[in-house]
Short mmCIF file of C-alpha atoms in Angstrom, two decimals:
data_model
loop_
_atom_site.label_atom_id
_atom_site.label_comp_id
_atom_site.label_asym_id
_atom_site.label_seq_id
_atom_site.Cartn_x
_atom_site.Cartn_y
_atom_site.Cartn_z
CA MET M 571 0.00 0.00 0.00
CA SER M 572 1.31 3.43 -0.91
CA ARG M 573 2.05 5.80 1.93
CA LYS M 574 -0.37 8.23 0.27
CA GLN M 575 -3.28 5.80 0.35
CA ALA M 576 -5.70 5.80 3.25
CA PHE M 577 -5.91 2.64 5.35
CA THR M 578 -9.24 0.82 5.46
CA VAL M 579 -8.54 0.03 9.12
CA PRO M 580 -6.28 2.81 10.48
CA ARG M 581 -4.37 3.03 13.74
CA SER M 582 -6.22 6.20 14.65
CA ARG M 583 -9.32 8.09 13.64
CA ALA M 584 -8.90 10.87 16.17
CA GLY M 585 -9.91 13.39 13.53
CA GLN M 586 -13.34 11.74 13.38
CA THR M 587 -13.70 12.10 17.15
CA HIS M 588 -12.54 15.71 17.02
CA GLN M 589 -15.12 16.40 14.32
CA ALA M 590 -17.85 14.95 16.55
CA LEU M 591 -16.65 17.17 19.43
CA ARG M 592 -16.02 20.17 17.18
CA GLY M 593 -18.32 22.62 18.96
CA GLU M 594 -16.91 21.81 22.40
CA ILE M 595 -13.33 21.94 21.15
CA GLN M 596 -13.80 25.31 19.47
CA ALA M 597 -15.44 26.71 22.59
CA ALA M 598 -12.51 25.48 24.68
CA LEU M 599 -9.79 26.81 22.36
CA GLU M 600 -11.16 30.23 21.46
CA PRO M 601 -10.56 31.87 24.88
CA LEU M 602 -6.92 30.76 24.70
CA LEU M 603 -6.48 32.11 21.19
CA TYR M 604 -8.33 35.39 21.61
CA GLY M 605 -8.33 36.08 25.34
CA ASP M 606 -5.87 36.81 28.12
CA ALA M 607 -2.78 34.57 28.31
CA ARG M 608 -3.71 33.66 31.87
CA VAL M 609 -6.61 31.60 30.51
CA GLY M 610 -4.05 29.02 29.39
CA TYR M 611 -2.63 28.62 32.89
CA ALA M 612 -6.15 28.08 34.21
CA ALA M 613 -6.89 25.42 31.57
CA ARG M 614 -3.76 23.51 32.51
CA ALA M 615 -4.64 23.70 36.21
CA ARG M 616 -8.18 22.44 35.52
CA LEU M 617 -6.81 19.49 33.54
CA GLU M 618 -4.43 18.62 36.38
CA SER M 619 -7.29 18.60 38.87
CA ALA M 620 -9.60 16.61 36.60
CA PHE M 621 -6.96 14.04 35.75
CA ALA M 622 -5.97 13.60 39.41
CA ALA M 623 -9.61 12.89 40.23
CA THR M 624 -9.88 10.43 37.32
CA VAL M 625 -6.92 8.32 38.46
CA GLY M 626 -7.44 8.81 42.20
CA ALA M 627 -4.14 10.62 42.77
CA LYS M 628 -3.52 13.48 45.19
CA HIS M 629 -1.32 15.41 42.77
CA ALA M 630 -1.15 15.65 38.97
CA LEU M 631 1.32 17.79 37.04
CA ALA M 632 1.06 18.36 33.31
CA ALA M 633 4.30 18.26 31.32
CA HIS M 634 5.44 18.83 27.76
CA SER M 635 5.84 15.18 26.68
CA GLY M 636 6.19 11.66 27.99
CA THR M 637 9.94 11.63 27.44
CA VAL M 638 10.44 14.89 29.31
CA ALA M 639 8.07 13.76 32.05
CA LEU M 640 10.00 10.53 32.66
CA PHE M 641 13.24 12.50 32.85
CA LEU M 642 11.71 14.92 35.37
CA ALA M 643 10.30 12.05 37.44
CA LEU M 644 13.75 10.51 37.70
CA LYS M 645 15.25 13.88 38.59
CA ALA M 646 12.61 14.42 41.28
CA CYS M 647 13.62 11.06 42.76
CA GLU M 648 17.23 12.34 42.74
CA LEU M 649 18.58 9.75 40.31
CA GLY M 650 22.02 10.57 38.97
CA ALA M 651 25.53 9.45 38.13
CA GLY M 652 26.42 6.01 39.47
CA ASP M 653 22.80 5.01 40.13
CA GLU M 654 21.08 2.05 38.49
CA VAL M 655 17.45 1.77 37.42
CA ILE M 656 15.91 -1.62 36.56
CA THR M 657 13.59 -1.50 33.56
CA VAL M 658 12.66 -3.43 30.41
CA GLY M 659 14.13 -3.65 26.94
CA ASN M 660 10.86 -3.85 24.98
CA SER M 661 9.83 -0.22 25.45
CA ASP M 662 10.32 3.01 23.56
CA ILE M 663 13.80 4.50 23.68
CA SER M 664 12.29 7.26 25.84
CA THR M 665 12.41 4.89 28.81
CA THR M 666 16.11 4.06 28.68
CA GLY M 667 16.95 7.49 27.27
CA ALA M 668 15.44 9.30 30.26
CA ILE M 669 17.45 7.12 32.63
CA HIS M 670 20.72 7.72 30.82
CA GLN M 671 20.11 11.45 30.41
CA CYS M 672 19.91 11.69 34.20
CA GLY M 673 23.37 10.17 34.35
CA ALA M 674 22.08 6.87 35.70
CA ARG M 675 22.41 3.44 34.12
CA ALA M 676 19.56 1.28 32.83
CA ILE M 677 19.67 -2.36 33.93
CA LEU M 678 17.41 -4.45 31.72
CA CYS M 679 15.14 -7.19 33.04
CA ASP M 680 13.29 -9.77 30.98
CA VAL M 681 9.50 -9.75 30.63
CA ARG M 682 6.58 -12.13 31.02
CA ALA M 683 5.67 -14.01 27.85
CA GLU M 684 1.98 -13.80 28.77
CA ASP M 685 1.50 -10.02 28.84
CA TYR M 686 4.97 -8.68 27.84
CA THR M 687 5.48 -6.72 31.08
CA LEU M 688 8.39 -6.67 33.54
CA ASP M 689 8.84 -10.07 35.20
CA ALA M 690 8.77 -9.22 38.91
CA GLY M 691 10.23 -12.63 39.74
CA LEU M 692 13.51 -11.71 38.06
CA VAL M 693 14.03 -8.28 39.62
CA GLU M 694 15.72 -9.04 42.94
CA ALA M 695 18.55 -10.92 41.25
CA LEU M 696 19.42 -7.68 39.43
CA ILE M 697 19.51 -5.43 42.51
CA THR M 698 22.93 -4.19 43.58
CA GLU M 699 24.18 -1.60 46.03
CA ARG M 700 23.81 0.94 43.21
CA THR M 701 20.16 0.21 42.44
CA ARG M 702 17.98 3.19 43.28
CA ALA M 703 14.75 2.67 41.36
CA LEU M 704 12.50 0.37 39.35
CA LEU M 705 10.89 1.61 36.15
CA PRO M 706 8.15 -0.80 34.97
CA VAL M 707 6.37 -0.13 31.68
CA ASP M 708 2.67 -0.81 31.08
CA ILE M 709 3.48 -1.90 27.55
CA HIS M 710 0.69 -1.73 24.93
CA GLY M 711 -1.67 -0.74 27.77
CA HIS M 712 -1.02 -3.91 29.81
CA PRO M 713 -0.46 -3.13 33.52
CA ALA M 714 2.84 -4.31 34.94
CA ASP M 715 2.51 -5.92 38.37
CA VAL M 716 3.59 -2.81 40.26
CA LYS M 717 1.99 -4.09 43.47
CA ALA M 718 4.47 -7.00 43.49
CA LEU M 719 7.27 -4.59 42.63
CA ARG M 720 6.21 -2.35 45.52
CA GLU M 721 6.97 -5.14 47.99
CA ILE M 722 10.44 -5.53 46.47
CA ALA M 723 11.02 -1.78 46.43
CA THR M 724 10.04 -1.47 50.08
CA ARG M 725 12.47 -4.22 51.11
CA HIS M 726 15.34 -2.56 49.26
CA ASP M 727 14.41 1.12 49.79
CA LEU M 728 13.87 1.80 46.09
CA ARG M 729 11.70 4.28 44.23
CA ILE M 730 9.19 3.18 41.58
CA ILE M 731 8.54 5.34 38.53
CA GLU M 732 5.76 3.73 36.47
CA ASP M 733 5.76 4.33 32.72
CA ALA M 734 2.02 4.22 32.03
CA ALA M 735 2.39 6.16 28.77
CA LEU M 736 0.30 3.63 26.81
CA ALA M 737 -2.18 2.73 29.52
CA THR M 738 -4.41 5.68 30.42
CA GLY M 739 -7.72 4.13 31.45
CA ALA M 740 -6.31 0.81 32.68
CA GLN M 741 -6.60 -0.52 36.23
CA ASP M 742 -4.84 -3.12 38.36
CA TYR M 743 -6.02 -4.71 41.60
CA GLY M 744 -9.16 -2.58 41.25
CA LEU M 745 -7.20 0.68 41.31
CA PRO M 746 -6.13 3.12 38.56
CA LEU M 747 -2.52 2.78 37.47
CA GLY M 748 -0.04 4.66 39.61
CA ALA M 749 -1.54 3.51 42.91
CA PHE M 750 1.57 1.48 43.84
CA ALA M 751 4.23 3.76 42.32
CA ASP M 752 5.98 6.80 43.74
CA ILE M 753 5.34 8.60 40.44
CA ALA M 754 3.44 7.45 37.36
CA MET M 755 3.61 9.00 33.90
CA PHE M 756 0.77 9.03 31.35
CA SER M 757 1.32 10.22 27.79
CA PHE M 758 -1.08 12.27 25.66
CA ALA M 759 0.69 11.89 22.31
CA PRO M 760 -1.77 11.50 19.41
CA TYR M 761 -1.77 7.68 19.18
CA LYS M 762 -2.20 7.12 22.92
CA PRO M 763 -5.52 6.03 24.51
CA LEU M 764 -6.16 9.66 25.53
CA GLY M 765 -4.42 11.62 22.81
CA SER M 766 -3.96 15.33 22.24
CA ALA M 767 -3.11 16.89 18.87
CA GLY M 768 0.58 17.05 19.79
CA ASN M 769 2.88 16.21 22.67
CA GLY M 770 1.77 16.05 26.27
CA ALA M 771 1.98 14.03 29.49
CA MET M 772 0.82 13.91 33.09
CA LEU M 773 2.81 12.96 36.16
CA VAL M 774 0.83 11.75 39.17
CA THR M 775 1.89 11.09 42.74
CA ASP M 776 0.45 10.93 46.25
CA ASP M 777 3.69 12.30 47.72
CA ALA M 778 3.45 16.05 48.38
CA THR M 779 7.24 16.46 48.51
CA LEU M 780 7.69 14.79 45.12
CA ALA M 781 4.82 16.84 43.70
CA GLU M 782 6.52 20.07 44.76
CA LYS M 783 9.83 18.93 43.25
CA LEU M 784 8.07 18.09 40.00
CA ARG M 785 6.30 21.44 39.89
CA LEU M 786 9.61 23.26 40.33
CA LEU M 787 11.33 21.13 37.69
CA ILE M 788 8.52 21.70 35.20
CA GLY M 789 8.32 25.44 35.86
CA TYR M 790 11.89 26.77 35.79
CA GLY M 791 12.23 26.38 39.56
CA GLY M 792 10.32 29.60 40.01
CA SER M 793 8.45 30.74 43.09
CA SER M 794 5.06 32.42 42.95
CA ALA M 795 5.54 34.02 46.37
CA LEU M 796 6.41 37.46 44.91
CA GLU M 797 3.55 38.65 42.73
CA GLY M 798 4.78 40.59 39.71
CA ARG M 799 8.44 39.75 40.36
CA GLN M 800 10.68 36.76 39.81
CA ASP M 801 12.35 34.51 42.32
CA TYR M 802 13.77 31.03 41.86
CA VAL M 803 14.14 28.43 44.56
CA ALA M 804 15.61 25.72 42.29
CA GLU M 805 17.13 25.24 38.86
CA GLY M 806 14.35 23.73 36.81
CA TYR M 807 13.28 23.38 33.20
CA ASN M 808 10.64 25.02 31.03
CA ALA M 809 8.49 21.96 30.35
CA PRO M 810 4.79 22.57 31.01
CA LEU M 811 2.00 21.16 28.87
CA ASP M 812 0.94 23.54 26.11
CA PRO M 813 -2.38 25.15 27.15
CA LEU M 814 -4.01 24.39 23.77
CA GLN M 815 -3.37 20.69 24.35
CA ALA M 816 -4.69 21.04 27.90
CA ALA M 817 -7.93 22.60 26.66
CA LEU M 818 -8.39 19.84 24.07
CA LEU M 819 -7.75 17.13 26.65
CA LEU M 820 -10.26 18.68 29.05
CA VAL M 821 -12.92 18.18 26.37
CA LYS M 822 -11.85 14.58 25.72
CA LEU M 823 -11.19 13.34 29.28
CA PRO M 824 -14.88 12.76 30.18
CA HIS M 825 -15.09 10.30 27.25
CA LEU M 826 -12.12 8.19 28.35
CA ALA M 827 -14.16 5.49 30.09
CA THR M 828 -16.41 5.03 27.04
CA TRP M 829 -13.43 4.82 24.68
CA THR M 830 -11.66 2.36 26.98
CA ALA M 831 -14.75 0.15 27.01
CA ARG M 832 -14.89 0.23 23.20
CA ARG M 833 -11.20 -0.69 22.93
CA ARG M 834 -11.85 -3.68 25.20
CA GLN M 835 -14.88 -4.64 23.11
CA ILE M 836 -12.79 -4.59 19.92
CA VAL M 837 -10.09 -6.70 21.59
CA ALA M 838 -12.67 -9.23 22.78
CA ALA M 839 -13.90 -9.57 19.19
CA LEU M 840 -10.35 -9.97 17.89
CA GLU M 841 -9.50 -12.57 20.51
CA ALA M 842 -12.60 -14.60 19.71
CA GLY M 843 -12.12 -14.19 15.98
CA LEU M 844 -8.50 -15.36 16.03
CA ALA M 845 -9.18 -18.40 18.23
CA GLY M 846 -8.00 -21.62 16.65
CA THR M 847 -5.40 -19.90 14.49
CA ALA M 848 -1.62 -19.81 14.84
CA ALA M 849 -1.84 -16.42 16.56
CA GLN M 850 -0.98 -16.29 20.26
CA THR M 851 -2.94 -13.62 22.08
CA PRO M 852 -1.84 -11.99 25.35
CA ARG M 853 -2.98 -13.40 28.69
CA PHE M 854 -3.43 -11.21 31.73
CA ARG M 855 -3.30 -11.64 35.48
CA SER M 856 -6.78 -11.96 37.01
CA GLU M 857 -6.24 -8.65 38.86
CA SER M 858 -5.33 -6.80 35.66
CA SER M 859 -7.78 -4.66 33.67
CA PRO M 860 -5.79 -3.46 30.67
CA THR M 861 -6.66 -0.88 28.12
CA PHE M 862 -5.22 -1.28 24.65
CA ARG M 863 -3.15 1.21 22.73
CA SER M 864 -3.16 -1.62 20.16
CA TYR M 865 -3.76 -5.35 20.27
CA CYS M 866 -0.38 -7.05 20.31
CA ILE M 867 -0.51 -10.63 19.08
CA ARG M 868 2.27 -13.14 18.40
CA VAL M 869 2.43 -14.76 14.98
CA PRO M 870 4.68 -17.06 12.97
CA GLU M 871 6.37 -15.40 9.99
CA GLN M 872 6.06 -11.93 11.49
CA GLU M 873 7.21 -10.01 8.42
CA ARG M 874 4.89 -11.85 6.02
CA VAL M 875 1.87 -11.30 8.27
CA HIS M 876 2.74 -7.66 8.90
CA ARG M 877 3.23 -6.94 5.20
CA GLY M 878 0.06 -8.83 4.28
CA LEU M 879 -2.06 -6.86 6.73
CA ARG M 880 -0.81 -3.52 5.47
CA THR M 881 -1.34 -4.60 1.86
CA ALA M 882 -4.94 -5.41 2.85
CA GLY M 883 -5.37 -1.86 4.16
CA ILE M 884 -4.94 -2.66 7.85
CA GLU M 885 -2.47 -0.33 9.54
CA ALA M 886 -0.67 -2.99 11.55
CA VAL M 887 2.67 -2.00 13.09
CA ILE M 888 5.47 -3.70 14.98
CA HIS M 889 6.04 -1.71 18.15
CA TYR M 890 9.33 -1.79 20.08
CA ALA M 891 11.07 -4.41 17.98
CA PRO M 892 13.94 -4.83 17.76
CA PRO M 893 14.40 -4.31 21.52
CA VAL M 894 16.17 -1.11 22.54
CA TYR M 895 19.42 -2.90 23.40
CA ARG M 896 19.76 -3.83 19.73
CA TYR M 897 19.58 -0.21 18.55
CA THR M 898 22.75 1.23 17.06
CA VAL M 899 22.96 3.90 19.76
CA TYR M 900 23.27 1.15 22.42
CA THR M 901 25.86 -1.00 20.65
CA GLU M 902 28.33 -0.44 23.49
CA ALA M 903 26.03 0.47 26.38
CA PHE M 904 24.39 -2.96 26.62
CA LYS M 905 27.13 -5.05 25.06
CA GLY M 906 27.27 -8.39 26.87
CA ARG M 907 24.69 -7.27 29.44
CA ALA M 908 21.33 -7.85 27.78
CA ARG M 909 20.47 -11.54 27.90
CA LEU M 910 16.71 -11.41 27.65
CA PRO M 911 15.41 -14.54 25.89
CA VAL M 912 11.70 -13.77 26.25
CA THR M 913 12.14 -10.19 25.04
CA ASP M 914 14.15 -11.41 22.05
CA ARG M 915 11.57 -14.05 21.19
CA LEU M 916 8.66 -11.61 21.40
CA ALA M 917 10.47 -9.13 19.16
CA LYS M 918 10.47 -11.72 16.35
CA GLU M 919 6.77 -12.58 16.74
CA ILE M 920 4.68 -9.54 17.69
CA VAL M 921 2.33 -7.63 15.41
CA ASN M 922 0.13 -4.79 16.67
CA LEU M 923 -3.44 -4.55 15.36
CA PRO M 924 -5.44 -1.29 15.47
CA VAL M 925 -8.09 -0.86 18.17
CA THR M 926 -8.91 2.83 17.84
CA PRO M 927 -12.42 3.15 19.35
CA GLU M 928 -13.92 4.75 16.24
CA LEU M 929 -13.61 1.46 14.31
CA SER M 930 -16.93 -0.01 13.23
CA ASP M 931 -17.90 -3.62 13.80
CA THR M 932 -17.60 -4.11 10.03
CA GLN M 933 -13.99 -2.90 10.09
CA VAL M 934 -13.20 -5.21 13.01
CA GLU M 935 -14.74 -8.16 11.17
CA TYR M 936 -12.67 -7.30 8.09
CA MET M 937 -9.52 -7.19 10.22
CA ILE M 938 -10.32 -10.62 11.68
CA GLU M 939 -10.99 -12.07 8.22
CA GLN M 940 -7.77 -10.70 6.75
CA THR M 941 -5.66 -11.73 9.74
CA ARG M 942 -7.07 -15.26 9.76
CA GLY M 943 -6.28 -15.54 6.06
CA LEU M 944 -2.61 -14.88 6.77
CA LEU M 945 -2.26 -17.40 9.63
#
């Protein structure tokens, strides 16, 4: 399929949703475009409050992007040179990149074959006197077992920064994601479960001290104590969420639960429709209630299936393969240190199917038919 051709089953139809919400979106954006600049600050603050309520967190802080937000979370936890952070190798380079840009070192742990998330049973063997934090990733919208990791972190006095970039709307153990982490990060990039029109992220925490550190890091380290004048109590960054994105997200946030339910409905249809084929579908812990940025299945002849789906007009992708430790930039960094057999095996088998909630039942049936024909 030519890059210029439209996909019959696309990864995203956010434009369709925006069209349906057009009146609300225009009403939200116009005061920012034509009114006082302070309106933007208020929109961002309202989004922070609304998102905190949605995920049951005491504090939420809106940041420029998921990558920046992870970096700031690590900085707030005082990670730096000589420290080690245990994470996974089947994530976006943002995860390892944020660790390394703090001066710390990423230590990679293998994942569970069932749901592709950090294998908590392998973590303690990787802990050294330099380990300072765990960074689980809720890959594809599948919750990592952060409750199990919390027990390990407590024993070893470690921080947990949860990368929930792909999992806004998911729950685990009956609680929204982030409940067992010191800080959790949710991304609002366009292809995420709650997407803006550009970059964006939210950091959530129940720790007031961490929240204050994050606010200073996001906002230049400035103090608001002196009205009309400047004072700085820390050296921070200029990394707040753009107010236009905040206003858009405020319109979309009330629909998150409905969209999450539709994603799960599409996945249920795909799982049933692919039963009895060579595809292996993910399996989740009984406590886990995932959302789905996409539906990540395992197939034989990955490249043939992937190419066949796209030729059929289905915008399938292969996310996070090869694993990050096989990227050129990490040729030396992980040399001889990344022995992750499950991660390697998954990288050769996974294909991600679209589950954008705007898909019709007819499109889902077409996707099942075409996928079955390739297996």
